[in-house]
Each structure stands twice: as structure tokens, then as C-alpha cells.
PDB file of C-alpha atoms and ligand atoms in Angstrom:
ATOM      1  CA  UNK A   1       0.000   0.000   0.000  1.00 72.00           C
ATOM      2  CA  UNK A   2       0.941   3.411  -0.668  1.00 94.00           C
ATOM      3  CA  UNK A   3      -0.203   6.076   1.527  1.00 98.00           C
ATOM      4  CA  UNK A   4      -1.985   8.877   0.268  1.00 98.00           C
ATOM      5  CA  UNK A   5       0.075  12.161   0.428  1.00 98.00           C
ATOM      6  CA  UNK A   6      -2.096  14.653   2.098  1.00 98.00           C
ATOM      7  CA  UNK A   7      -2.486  17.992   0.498  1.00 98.00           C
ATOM      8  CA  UNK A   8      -1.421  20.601   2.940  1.00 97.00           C
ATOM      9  CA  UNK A   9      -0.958  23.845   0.041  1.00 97.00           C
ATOM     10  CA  UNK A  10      -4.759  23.150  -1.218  1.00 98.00           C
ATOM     11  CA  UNK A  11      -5.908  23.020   2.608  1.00 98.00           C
ATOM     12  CA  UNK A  12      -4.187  25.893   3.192  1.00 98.00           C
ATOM     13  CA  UNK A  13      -4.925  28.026   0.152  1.00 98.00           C
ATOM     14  CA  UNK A  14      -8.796  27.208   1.138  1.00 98.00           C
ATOM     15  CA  UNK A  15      -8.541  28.433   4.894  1.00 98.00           C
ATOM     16  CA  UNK A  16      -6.648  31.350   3.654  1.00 98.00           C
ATOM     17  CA  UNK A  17      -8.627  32.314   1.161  1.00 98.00           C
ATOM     18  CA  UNK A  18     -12.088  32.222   4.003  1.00 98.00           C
ATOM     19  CA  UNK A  19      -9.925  34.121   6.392  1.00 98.00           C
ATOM     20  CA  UNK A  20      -8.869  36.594   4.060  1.00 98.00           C
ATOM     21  CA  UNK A  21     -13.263  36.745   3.071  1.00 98.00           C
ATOM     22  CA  UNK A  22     -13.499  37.150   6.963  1.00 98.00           C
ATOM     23  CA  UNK A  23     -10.908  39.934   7.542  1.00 98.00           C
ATOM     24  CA  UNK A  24     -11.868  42.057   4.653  1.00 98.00           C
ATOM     25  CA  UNK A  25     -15.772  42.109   5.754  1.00 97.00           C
ATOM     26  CA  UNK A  26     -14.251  43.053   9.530  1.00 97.00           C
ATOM     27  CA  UNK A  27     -12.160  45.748   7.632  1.00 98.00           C
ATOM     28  CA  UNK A  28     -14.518  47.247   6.025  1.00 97.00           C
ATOM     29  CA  UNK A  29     -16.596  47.040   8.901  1.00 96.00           C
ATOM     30  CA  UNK A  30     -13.899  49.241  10.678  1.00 97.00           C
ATOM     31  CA  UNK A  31     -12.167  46.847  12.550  1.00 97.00           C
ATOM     32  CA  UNK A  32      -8.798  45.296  10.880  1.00 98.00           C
ATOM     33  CA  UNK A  33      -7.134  42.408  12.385  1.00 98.00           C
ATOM     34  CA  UNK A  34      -3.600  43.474  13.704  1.00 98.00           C
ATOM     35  CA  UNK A  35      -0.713  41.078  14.982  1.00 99.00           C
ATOM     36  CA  UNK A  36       2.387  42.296  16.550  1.00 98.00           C
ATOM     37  CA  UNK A  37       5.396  39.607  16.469  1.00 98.00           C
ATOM     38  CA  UNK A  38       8.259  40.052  19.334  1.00 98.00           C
ATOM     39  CA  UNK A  39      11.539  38.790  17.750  1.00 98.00           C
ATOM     40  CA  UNK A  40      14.521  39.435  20.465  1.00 98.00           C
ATOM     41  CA  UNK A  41      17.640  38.349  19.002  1.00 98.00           C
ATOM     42  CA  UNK A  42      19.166  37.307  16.209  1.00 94.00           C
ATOM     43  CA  UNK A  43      18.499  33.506  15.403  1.00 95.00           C
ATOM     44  CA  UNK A  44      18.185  32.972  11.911  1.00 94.00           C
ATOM     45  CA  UNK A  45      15.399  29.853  12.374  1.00 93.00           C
ATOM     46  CA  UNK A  46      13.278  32.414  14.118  1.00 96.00           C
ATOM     47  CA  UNK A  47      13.900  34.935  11.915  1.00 97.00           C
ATOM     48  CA  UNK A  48      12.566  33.030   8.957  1.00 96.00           C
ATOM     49  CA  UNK A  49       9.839  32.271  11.030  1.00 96.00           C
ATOM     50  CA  UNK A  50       8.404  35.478  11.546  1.00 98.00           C
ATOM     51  CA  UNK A  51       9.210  36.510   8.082  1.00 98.00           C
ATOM     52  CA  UNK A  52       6.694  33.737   7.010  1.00 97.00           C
ATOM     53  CA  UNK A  53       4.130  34.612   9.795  1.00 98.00           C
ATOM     54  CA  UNK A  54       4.399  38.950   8.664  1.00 98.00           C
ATOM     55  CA  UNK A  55       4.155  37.236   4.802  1.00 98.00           C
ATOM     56  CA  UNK A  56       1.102  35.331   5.684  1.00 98.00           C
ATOM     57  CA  UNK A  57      -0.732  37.924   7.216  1.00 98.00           C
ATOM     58  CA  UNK A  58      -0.222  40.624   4.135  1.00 98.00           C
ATOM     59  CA  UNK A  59      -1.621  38.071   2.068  1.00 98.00           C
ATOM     60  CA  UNK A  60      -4.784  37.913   3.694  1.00 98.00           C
ATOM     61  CA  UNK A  61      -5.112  41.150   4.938  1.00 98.00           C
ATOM     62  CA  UNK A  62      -4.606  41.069   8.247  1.00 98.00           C
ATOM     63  CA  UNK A  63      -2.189  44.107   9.938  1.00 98.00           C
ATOM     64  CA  UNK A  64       0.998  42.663  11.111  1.00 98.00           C
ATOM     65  CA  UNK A  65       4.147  44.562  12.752  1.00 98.00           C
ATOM     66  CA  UNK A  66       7.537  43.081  13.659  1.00 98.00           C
ATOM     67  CA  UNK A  67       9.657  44.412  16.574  1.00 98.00           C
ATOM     68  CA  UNK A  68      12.953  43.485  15.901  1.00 98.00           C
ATOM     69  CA  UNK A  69      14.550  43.956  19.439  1.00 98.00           C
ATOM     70  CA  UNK A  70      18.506  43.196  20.074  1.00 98.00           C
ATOM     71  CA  UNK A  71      19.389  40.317  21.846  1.00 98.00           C
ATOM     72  CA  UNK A  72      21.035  42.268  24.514  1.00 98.00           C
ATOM     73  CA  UNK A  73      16.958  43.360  25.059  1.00 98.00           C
ATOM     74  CA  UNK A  74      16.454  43.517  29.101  1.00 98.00           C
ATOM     75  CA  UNK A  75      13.521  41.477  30.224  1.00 98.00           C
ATOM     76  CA  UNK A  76      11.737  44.914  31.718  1.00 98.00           C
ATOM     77  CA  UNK A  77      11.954  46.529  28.262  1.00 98.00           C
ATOM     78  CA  UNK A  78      10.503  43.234  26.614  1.00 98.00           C
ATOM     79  CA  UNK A  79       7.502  43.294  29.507  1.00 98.00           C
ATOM     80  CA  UNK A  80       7.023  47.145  28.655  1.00 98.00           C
ATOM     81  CA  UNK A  81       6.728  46.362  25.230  1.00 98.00           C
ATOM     82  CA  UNK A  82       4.523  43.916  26.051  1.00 98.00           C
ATOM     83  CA  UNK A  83       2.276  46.286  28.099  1.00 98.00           C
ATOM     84  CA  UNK A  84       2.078  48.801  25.643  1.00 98.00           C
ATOM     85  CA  UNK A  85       0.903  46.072  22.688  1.00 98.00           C
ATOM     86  CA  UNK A  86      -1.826  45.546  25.281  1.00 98.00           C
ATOM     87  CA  UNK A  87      -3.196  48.536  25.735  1.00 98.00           C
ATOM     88  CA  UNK A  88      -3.012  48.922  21.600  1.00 98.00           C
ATOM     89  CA  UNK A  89      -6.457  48.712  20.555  1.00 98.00           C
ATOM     90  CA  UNK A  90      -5.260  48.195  17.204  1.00 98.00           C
ATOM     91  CA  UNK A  91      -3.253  45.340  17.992  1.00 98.00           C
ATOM     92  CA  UNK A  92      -5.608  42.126  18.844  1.00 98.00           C
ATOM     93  CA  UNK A  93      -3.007  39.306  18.330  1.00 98.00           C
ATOM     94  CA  UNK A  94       1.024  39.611  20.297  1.00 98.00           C
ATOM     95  CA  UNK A  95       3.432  36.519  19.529  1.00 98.00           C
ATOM     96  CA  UNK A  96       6.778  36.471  21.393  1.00 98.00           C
ATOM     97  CA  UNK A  97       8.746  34.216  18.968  1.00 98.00           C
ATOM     98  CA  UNK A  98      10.178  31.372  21.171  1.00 97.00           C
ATOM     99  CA  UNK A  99      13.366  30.645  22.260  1.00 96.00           C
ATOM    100  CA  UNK A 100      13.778  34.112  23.804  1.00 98.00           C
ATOM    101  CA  UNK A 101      17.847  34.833  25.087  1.00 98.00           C
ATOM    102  CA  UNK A 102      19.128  33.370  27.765  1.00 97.00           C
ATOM    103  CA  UNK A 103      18.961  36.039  30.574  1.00 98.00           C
ATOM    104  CA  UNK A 104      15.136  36.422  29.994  1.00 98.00           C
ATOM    105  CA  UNK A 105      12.414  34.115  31.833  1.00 98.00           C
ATOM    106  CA  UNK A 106      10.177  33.182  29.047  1.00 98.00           C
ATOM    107  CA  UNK A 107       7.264  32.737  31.733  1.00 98.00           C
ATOM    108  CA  UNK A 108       7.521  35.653  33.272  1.00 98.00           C
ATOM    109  CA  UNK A 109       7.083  36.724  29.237  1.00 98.00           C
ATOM    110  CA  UNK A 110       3.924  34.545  28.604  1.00 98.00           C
ATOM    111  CA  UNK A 111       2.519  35.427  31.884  1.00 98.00           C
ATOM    112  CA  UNK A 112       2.591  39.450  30.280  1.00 98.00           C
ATOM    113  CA  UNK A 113       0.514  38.804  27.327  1.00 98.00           C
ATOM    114  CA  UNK A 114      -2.914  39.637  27.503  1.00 98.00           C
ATOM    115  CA  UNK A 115      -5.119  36.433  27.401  1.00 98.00           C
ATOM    116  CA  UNK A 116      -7.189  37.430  24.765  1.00 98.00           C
ATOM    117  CA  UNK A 117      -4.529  39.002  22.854  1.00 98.00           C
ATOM    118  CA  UNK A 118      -2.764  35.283  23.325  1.00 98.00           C
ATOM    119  CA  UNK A 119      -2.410  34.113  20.058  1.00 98.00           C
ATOM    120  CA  UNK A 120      -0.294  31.315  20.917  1.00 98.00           C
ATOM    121  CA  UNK A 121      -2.297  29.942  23.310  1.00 98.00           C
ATOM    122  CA  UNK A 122       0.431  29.575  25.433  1.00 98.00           C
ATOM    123  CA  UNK A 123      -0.977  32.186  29.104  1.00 98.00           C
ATOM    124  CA  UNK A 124      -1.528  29.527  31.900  1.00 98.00           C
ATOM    125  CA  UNK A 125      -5.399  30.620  31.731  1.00 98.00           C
ATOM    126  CA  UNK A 126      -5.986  29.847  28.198  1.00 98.00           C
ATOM    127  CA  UNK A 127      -4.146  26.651  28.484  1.00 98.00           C
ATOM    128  CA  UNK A 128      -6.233  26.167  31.663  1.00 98.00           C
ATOM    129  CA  UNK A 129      -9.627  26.880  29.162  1.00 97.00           C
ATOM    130  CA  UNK A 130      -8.344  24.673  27.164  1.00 97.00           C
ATOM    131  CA  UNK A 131      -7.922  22.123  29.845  1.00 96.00           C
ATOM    132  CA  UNK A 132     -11.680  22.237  30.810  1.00 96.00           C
ATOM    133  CA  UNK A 133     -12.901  22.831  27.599  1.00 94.00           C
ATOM    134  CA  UNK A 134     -14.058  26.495  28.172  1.00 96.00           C
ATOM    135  CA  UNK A 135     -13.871  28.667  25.050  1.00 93.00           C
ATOM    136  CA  UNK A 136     -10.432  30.068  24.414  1.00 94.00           C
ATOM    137  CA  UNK A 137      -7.548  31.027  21.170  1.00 97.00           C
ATOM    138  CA  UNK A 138      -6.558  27.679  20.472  1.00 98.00           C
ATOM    139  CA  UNK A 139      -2.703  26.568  20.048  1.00 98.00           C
ATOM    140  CA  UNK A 140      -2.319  26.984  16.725  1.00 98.00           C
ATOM    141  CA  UNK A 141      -0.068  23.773  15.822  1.00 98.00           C
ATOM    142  CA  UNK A 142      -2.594  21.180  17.690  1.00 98.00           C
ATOM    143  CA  UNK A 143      -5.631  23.348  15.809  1.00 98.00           C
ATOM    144  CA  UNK A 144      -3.928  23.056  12.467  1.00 98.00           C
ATOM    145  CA  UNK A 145      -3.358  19.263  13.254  1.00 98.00           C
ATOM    146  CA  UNK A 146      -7.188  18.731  13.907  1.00 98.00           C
ATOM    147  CA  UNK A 147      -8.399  20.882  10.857  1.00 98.00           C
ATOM    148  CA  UNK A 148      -6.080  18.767   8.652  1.00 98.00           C
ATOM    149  CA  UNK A 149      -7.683  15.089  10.304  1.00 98.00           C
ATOM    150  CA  UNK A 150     -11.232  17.153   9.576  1.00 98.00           C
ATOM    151  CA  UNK A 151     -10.603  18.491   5.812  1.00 98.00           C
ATOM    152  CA  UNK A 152      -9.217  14.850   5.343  1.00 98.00           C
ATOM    153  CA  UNK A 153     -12.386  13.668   6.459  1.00 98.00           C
ATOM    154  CA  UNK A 154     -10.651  11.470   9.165  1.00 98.00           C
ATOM    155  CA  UNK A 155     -12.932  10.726  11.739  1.00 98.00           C
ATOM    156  CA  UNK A 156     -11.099  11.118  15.368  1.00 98.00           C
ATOM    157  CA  UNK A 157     -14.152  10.091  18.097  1.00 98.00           C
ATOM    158  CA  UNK A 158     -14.152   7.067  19.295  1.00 98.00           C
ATOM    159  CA  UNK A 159     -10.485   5.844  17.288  1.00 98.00           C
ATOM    160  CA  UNK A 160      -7.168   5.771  19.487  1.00 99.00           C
ATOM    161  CA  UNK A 161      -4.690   8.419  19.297  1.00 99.00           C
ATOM    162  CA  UNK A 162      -1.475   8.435  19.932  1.00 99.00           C
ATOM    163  CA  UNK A 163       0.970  11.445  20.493  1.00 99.00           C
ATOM    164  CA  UNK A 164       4.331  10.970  20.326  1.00 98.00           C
ATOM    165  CA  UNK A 165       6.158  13.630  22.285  1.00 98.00           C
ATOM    166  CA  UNK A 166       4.568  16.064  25.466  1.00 98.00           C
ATOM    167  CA  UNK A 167       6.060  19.634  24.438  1.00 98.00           C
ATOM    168  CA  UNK A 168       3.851  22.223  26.126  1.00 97.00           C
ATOM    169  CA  UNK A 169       3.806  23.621  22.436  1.00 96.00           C
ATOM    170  CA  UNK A 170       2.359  20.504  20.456  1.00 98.00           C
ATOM    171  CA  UNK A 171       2.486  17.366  22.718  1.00 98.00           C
ATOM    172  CA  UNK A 172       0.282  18.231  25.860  1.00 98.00           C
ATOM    173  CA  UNK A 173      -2.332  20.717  24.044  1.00 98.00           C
ATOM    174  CA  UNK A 174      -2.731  17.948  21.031  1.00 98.00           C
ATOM    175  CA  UNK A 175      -3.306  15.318  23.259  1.00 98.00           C
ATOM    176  CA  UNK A 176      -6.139  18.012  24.891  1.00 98.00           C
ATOM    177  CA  UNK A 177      -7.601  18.598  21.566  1.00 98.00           C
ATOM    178  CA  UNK A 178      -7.903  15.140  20.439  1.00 98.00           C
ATOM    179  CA  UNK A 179      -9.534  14.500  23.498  1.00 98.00           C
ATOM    180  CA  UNK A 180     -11.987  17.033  22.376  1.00 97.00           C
ATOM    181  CA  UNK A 181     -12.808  15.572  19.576  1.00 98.00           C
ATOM    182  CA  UNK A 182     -13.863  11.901  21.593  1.00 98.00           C
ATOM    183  CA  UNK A 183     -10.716  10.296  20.689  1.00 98.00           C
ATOM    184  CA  UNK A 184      -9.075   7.801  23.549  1.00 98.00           C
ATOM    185  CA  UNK A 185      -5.464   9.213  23.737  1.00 99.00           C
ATOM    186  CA  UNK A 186      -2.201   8.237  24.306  1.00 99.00           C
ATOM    187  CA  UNK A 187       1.009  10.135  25.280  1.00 98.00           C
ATOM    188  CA  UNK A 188       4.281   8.933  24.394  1.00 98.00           C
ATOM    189  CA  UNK A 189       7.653  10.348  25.216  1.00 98.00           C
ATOM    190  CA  UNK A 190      11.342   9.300  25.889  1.00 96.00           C
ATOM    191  CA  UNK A 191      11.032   7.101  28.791  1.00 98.00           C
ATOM    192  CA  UNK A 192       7.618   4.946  27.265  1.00 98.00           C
ATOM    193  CA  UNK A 193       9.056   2.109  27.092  1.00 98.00           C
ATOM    194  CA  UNK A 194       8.447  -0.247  23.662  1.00 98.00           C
ATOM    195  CA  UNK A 195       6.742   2.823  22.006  1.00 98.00           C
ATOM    196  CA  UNK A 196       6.290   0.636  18.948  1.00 98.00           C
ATOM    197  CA  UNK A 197       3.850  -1.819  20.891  1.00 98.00           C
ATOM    198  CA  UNK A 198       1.747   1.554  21.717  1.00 98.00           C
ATOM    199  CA  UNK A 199       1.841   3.127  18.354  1.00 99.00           C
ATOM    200  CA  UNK A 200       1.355   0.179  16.562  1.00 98.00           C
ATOM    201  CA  UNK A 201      -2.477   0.838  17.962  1.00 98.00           C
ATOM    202  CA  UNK A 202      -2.903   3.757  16.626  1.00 99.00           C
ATOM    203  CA  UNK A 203      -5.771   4.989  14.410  1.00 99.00           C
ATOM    204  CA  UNK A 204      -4.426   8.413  14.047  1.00 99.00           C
ATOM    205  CA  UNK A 205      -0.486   8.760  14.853  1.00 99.00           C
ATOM    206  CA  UNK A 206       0.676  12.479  15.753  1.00 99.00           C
ATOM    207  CA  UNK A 207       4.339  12.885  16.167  1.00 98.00           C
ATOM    208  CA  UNK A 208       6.436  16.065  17.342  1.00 98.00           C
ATOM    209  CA  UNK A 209       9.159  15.158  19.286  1.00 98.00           C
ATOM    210  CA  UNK A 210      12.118  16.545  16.634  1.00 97.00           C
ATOM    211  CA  UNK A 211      14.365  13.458  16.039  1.00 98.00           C
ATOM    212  CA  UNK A 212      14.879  13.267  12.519  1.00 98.00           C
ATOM    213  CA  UNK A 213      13.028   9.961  10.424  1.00 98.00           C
ATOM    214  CA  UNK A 214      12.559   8.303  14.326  1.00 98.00           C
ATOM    215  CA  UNK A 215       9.364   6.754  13.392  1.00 98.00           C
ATOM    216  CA  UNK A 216       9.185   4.216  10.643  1.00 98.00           C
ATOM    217  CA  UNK A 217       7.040   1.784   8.956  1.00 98.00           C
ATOM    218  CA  UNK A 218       7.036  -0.837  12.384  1.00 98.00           C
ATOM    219  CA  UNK A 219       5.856   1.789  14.360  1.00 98.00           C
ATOM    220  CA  UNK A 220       2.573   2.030  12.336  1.00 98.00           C
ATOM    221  CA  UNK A 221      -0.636   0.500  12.143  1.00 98.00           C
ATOM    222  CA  UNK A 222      -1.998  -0.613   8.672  1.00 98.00           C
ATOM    223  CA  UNK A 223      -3.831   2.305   7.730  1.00 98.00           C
ATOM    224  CA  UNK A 224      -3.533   4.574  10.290  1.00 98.00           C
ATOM    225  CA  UNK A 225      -3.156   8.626   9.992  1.00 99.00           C
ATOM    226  CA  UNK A 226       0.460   9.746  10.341  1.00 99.00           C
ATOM    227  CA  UNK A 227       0.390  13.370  11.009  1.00 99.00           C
ATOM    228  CA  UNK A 228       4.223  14.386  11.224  1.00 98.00           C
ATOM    229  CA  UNK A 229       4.653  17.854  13.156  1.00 98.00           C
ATOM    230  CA  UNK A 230       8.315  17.339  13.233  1.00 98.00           C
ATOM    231  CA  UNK A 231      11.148  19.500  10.985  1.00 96.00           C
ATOM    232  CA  UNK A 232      14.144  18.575  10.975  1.00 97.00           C
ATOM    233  CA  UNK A 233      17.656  19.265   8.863  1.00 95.00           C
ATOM    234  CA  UNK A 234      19.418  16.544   7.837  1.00 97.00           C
ATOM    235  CA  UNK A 235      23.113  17.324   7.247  1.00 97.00           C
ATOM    236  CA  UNK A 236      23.114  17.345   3.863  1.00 97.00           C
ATOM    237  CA  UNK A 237      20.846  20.219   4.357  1.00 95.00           C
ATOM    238  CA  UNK A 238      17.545  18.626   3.157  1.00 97.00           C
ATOM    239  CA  UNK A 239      14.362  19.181   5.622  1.00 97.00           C
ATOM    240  CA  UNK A 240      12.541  15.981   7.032  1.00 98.00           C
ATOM    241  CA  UNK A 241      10.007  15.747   9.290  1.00 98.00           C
ATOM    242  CA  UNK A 242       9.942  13.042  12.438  1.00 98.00           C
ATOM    243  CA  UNK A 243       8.552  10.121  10.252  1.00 98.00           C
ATOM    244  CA  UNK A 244      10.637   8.290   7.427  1.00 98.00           C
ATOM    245  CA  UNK A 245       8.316   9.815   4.841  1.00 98.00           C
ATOM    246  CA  UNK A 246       8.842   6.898   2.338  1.00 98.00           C
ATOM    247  CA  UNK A 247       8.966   3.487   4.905  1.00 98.00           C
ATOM    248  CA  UNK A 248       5.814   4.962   6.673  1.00 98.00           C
ATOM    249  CA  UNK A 249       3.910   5.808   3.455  1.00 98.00           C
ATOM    250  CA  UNK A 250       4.243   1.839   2.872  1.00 98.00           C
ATOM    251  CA  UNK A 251       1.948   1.020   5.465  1.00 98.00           C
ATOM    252  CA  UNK A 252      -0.339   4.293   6.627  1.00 98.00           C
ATOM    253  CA  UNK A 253      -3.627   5.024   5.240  1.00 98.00           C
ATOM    254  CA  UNK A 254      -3.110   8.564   4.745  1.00 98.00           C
ATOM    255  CA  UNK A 255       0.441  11.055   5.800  1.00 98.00           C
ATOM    256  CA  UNK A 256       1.465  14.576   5.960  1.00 98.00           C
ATOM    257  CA  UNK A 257       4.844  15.482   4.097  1.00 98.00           C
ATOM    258  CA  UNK A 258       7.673  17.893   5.327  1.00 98.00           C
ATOM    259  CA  UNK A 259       8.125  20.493   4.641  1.00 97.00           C
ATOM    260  CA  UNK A 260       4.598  21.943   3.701  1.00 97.00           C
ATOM    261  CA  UNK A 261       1.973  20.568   5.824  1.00 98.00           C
ATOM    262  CA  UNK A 262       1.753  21.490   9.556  1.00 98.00           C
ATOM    263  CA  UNK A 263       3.998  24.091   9.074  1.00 97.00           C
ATOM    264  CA  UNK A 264       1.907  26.395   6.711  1.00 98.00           C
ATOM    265  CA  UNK A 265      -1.328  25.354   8.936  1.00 98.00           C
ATOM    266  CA  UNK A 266       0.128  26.343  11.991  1.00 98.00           C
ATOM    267  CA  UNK A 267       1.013  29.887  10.770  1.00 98.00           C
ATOM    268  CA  UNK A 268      -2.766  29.396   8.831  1.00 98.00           C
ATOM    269  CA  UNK A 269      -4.431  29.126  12.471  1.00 98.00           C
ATOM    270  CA  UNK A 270      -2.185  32.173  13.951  1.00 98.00           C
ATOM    271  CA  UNK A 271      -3.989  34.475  11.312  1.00 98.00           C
ATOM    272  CA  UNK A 272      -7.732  32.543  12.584  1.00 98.00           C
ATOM    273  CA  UNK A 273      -6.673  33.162  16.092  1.00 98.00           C
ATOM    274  CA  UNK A 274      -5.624  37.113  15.130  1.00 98.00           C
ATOM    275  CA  UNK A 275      -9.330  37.507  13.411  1.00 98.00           C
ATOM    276  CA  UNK A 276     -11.443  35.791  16.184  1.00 98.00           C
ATOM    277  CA  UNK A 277      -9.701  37.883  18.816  1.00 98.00           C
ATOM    278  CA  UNK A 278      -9.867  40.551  17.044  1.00 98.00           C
ATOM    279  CA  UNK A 279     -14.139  39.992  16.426  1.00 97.00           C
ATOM    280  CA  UNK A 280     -14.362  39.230  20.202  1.00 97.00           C
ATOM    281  CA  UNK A 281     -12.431  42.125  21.385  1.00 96.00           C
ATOM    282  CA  UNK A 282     -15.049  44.536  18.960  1.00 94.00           C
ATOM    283  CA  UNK A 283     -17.906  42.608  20.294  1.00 91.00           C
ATOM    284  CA  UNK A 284     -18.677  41.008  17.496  1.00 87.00           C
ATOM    285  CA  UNK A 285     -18.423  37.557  18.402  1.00 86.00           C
ATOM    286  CA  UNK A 286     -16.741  35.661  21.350  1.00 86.00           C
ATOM    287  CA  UNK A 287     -13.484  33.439  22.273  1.00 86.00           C
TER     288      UNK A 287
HETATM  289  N1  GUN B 301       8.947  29.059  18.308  1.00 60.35           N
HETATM  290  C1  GUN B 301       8.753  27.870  17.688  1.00 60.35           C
HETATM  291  N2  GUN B 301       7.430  27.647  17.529  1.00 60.35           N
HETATM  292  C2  GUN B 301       6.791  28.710  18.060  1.00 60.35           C
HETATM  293  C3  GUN B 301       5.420  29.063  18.174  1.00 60.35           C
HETATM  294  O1  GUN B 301       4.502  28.338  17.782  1.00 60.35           O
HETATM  295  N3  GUN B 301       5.172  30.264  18.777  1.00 60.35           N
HETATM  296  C4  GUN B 301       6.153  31.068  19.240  1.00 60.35           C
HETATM  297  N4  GUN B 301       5.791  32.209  19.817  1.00 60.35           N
HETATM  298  N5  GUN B 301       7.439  30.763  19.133  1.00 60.35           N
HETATM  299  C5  GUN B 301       7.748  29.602  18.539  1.00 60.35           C
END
């Protein structure tokens, strides 16, 4: 069997193309989306990052400013940036770009951000709505994970899940989403031991741990859904995600590739996150 290849551009290009339906009716309405990203530093993964992110958001519309701070940046003038992004009523979405420098607590960071201007989803209170289902911004990797099982017309209740990896970015909240959705879930990380017995029960596999190719045909059920949240350079320079691509696509139902899957989805549900907080904080609709 070969797996089919799931199309991440054409799930993408549709979302994009609502959202950018949805921002220019709130635009012309008087109220356009904004996003501010934080970059502090100068790593060059990040800053391709938030190139992509500022790129996304011009092409659907959405008002986007980067802060390029040095890396020498003191964590009180990061927090009083912070502040004053809050109080910016033109601003409805703030991303910090993660890892910050050293010498700065990224909690103390988080803990700044506005909840409703928490695009990440990564404040302790919208991670506790998410916990207990209340309505919250959603973490936009897990999201983009469950939109692509959806589009795909995968069904998740009732089928077993299994994460690989608890990251507070992708591991814990996915396993929370999936939950959601009726799914019985699994967690998997570095000390599980014989993983492959666990994930060889999977309906619907979900990896981010970032270890290059770790996950390969064994570890797969016939027919299961390999969604691969992992990226990863090899060092011949070529990008791979966390599953051997090829040896799983022998045996799944249905797989993401990398690059061009999660990745675009994830920076898809930041610019759904920066329009619903943006309706909610005009009143116009809710978390
Ligand atoms: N660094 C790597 N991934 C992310 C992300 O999803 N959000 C932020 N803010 N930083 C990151």
C-alpha cells in the first residue's frame, strides 16, 4: 500500500482564502485584524519564522508589525513592550517568537501577554480553558493538526490516538484537543518504554518530538493517519520531518509530508486566532 500524500498547500490556500473573506468584511466594517510579532535576538530559524508569519498575514489582509529587538533586550523593556501592545487597541493578536535569550524568563514573558490578545495559546489561563474545555484562542499547531484530520475527512471520536512527544507547544495541548474531539489518547515520550507496541495501535499517529526519520514503517498501524509535526535538517541540508516519509507511506492510510503541511497550517491558524480575537475584542463575536 501506498499512503496517500495529504495535500497541505490546497488546505491551506482554502482556509486562507475564508480568512482573508473574513478579515476584509471586519475591515470594512472598521475593525482590521492586527498582529504584533516580538523577535529578540538574532536567530536565523526564528527569523525566517516570523518573516513567514508577517508574509502570511499581508496576504490575507490582516495588519501585522515586527519588533525586531537586540538580543542584549532587558527582560523589563521586553515586559514594557509587552504592556504597551496591550493597551493597543489596534493590535488584537502579540506573539513572542520562542526561544527568547538566555537572561530572559520566558514565563515571566507569557505570563505578560494579555489572554485574549494570546495568540499562541500559550498564558496559563488559556491553556487552563483549554484544559476544561471552556472557550479560548486555540494553540495553533494542535488546531492546524485537527483541521487537517477534519478536511481529510478522518474521523477522530471514538479511534485511538497516539501522540508521540509532550512539548507544552504541540504534545500536551494535542493530546487536549484530540480529546476534544472523543478520541481515547495516548502520550508517548522518551522514557515509554516499547513505544512501537503503543503506536502500533494507533488509528491516528501524531508525532512532534524533533528526532529526525525516528518513526518508521514498524511503528505504524496498517492504515492509520500519520500526522508528522516534526522538521528537521538533515546534514546534507535537506528538511525531514519526524517520520521516514517513504517506509511509513508503505503502510499508513493517509500522511502529511515535510516540509509543507503542519507548518503552513500552523502559521494558517495564527492568522484565525488574530481575526477571532480581534471579532471578540469589537464585540462582534466571542473566544
Ligand atoms: N517558536 C517555535 N514555535 C513557536 C510558536 O509556535 N510560537 C512562538 N511564539 N514561538 C515559537
Amino acid at each position: 500500500m501506498t499512503a496517500e500524500r495529504i495535500n497541505g498547500k490546497q488546505i491551506v490556500a482554502e482556509l486562507r482564502e475564508q480568512i482573508s473573506h473574513e478579515v476584509g468584511s471586519l475591515t470594512a466594517e472598521g475593525i482590521r485584524p492586527g498582529l504584533a510579532v516580538i523577535l529578540v535576538g538574532d536567530d536565523a530559524a526564528s527569523a525566517v519564522y516570523v518573516r513567514n508569519k508577517a508574509k502570511a498575514c499581508e496576504q490575507v489582509g490582516i495588519h501585522s508589525e515586527v519588533h525586531r529587538l537586540p538580543a542584549e533586550t532587558t527582560q523589563e523593556e521586553l515586559l514594557q513592550w509587552i504592556e504597551r501592545l496591550n493597551r493597543n487597541d489596534e493590535i488584537h493578536g502579540i506573539l513572542v517568537q520562542l526561544p527568547l535569550p538566555k537572561h530572559i524568563d520566558e514565563d515571566a514573558v507569557i505570563d505578560a501577554i494579555s489572554p485574549l490578545k494570546d495568540v499562541d495559546c500559550f498564558h496559563p489561563v488559556n491553556v487552563g480553558n483549554l484544559m476544561i474545555g471552556k472557550p479560548s484562542l486555540l494553540p495553533c499547531t494542535p488546531a492546524g493538526v485537527i483541521e487537517i484530520l477534519r478536511r481529510t475527512g478522518t474521523e477522530i471520536a471514538g479511534k485511538h490516538a497516539v501522540v508521540v512527544g509532550r512539548s507544552n507547544i504541540v504534545g500536551k495541548p494535542m493530546a487536549m484537543l484530540l480529546l476534544r474531539e472523543h478520541a481515547t489518547v495516548t502520550i508517548c515520550h522518551s522514557r515509554t518504554p516499547d513505544m512501537e507496541a503503543i503506536t502500533r495501535q494507533a488509528d491516528i499517529l501524531v508525532v512532534g518530538v524533533g528526532r529526525a526519520q525516528m518513526i518508521k514503517a514498524n511503528h505504524i498501524k496498517p492504515g492509520a493517519v500519520v500526522i508528522d509535526v516534526g522538521i528537521n535538517r538533515l546534514e546534507s541540508g535537506q528538511l525531514v520531518g519526524d517520520v521516514d516519509y517513504e517506509d511509513a507511506a508503505t503502510v499508513a492510510s493517509k500522511i502529511t509530508p515535510v516540509p509543507g503541511c503542519v507548518g503552513p497550517m500552523t502559521i494558517t491558524m495564527l492568522l484565525a486566532n488574530t481575526v477571532q480575537a480581534a471579532r471578540a475584542a469589537s464585540g462582534k463575536g466571542s473566544l
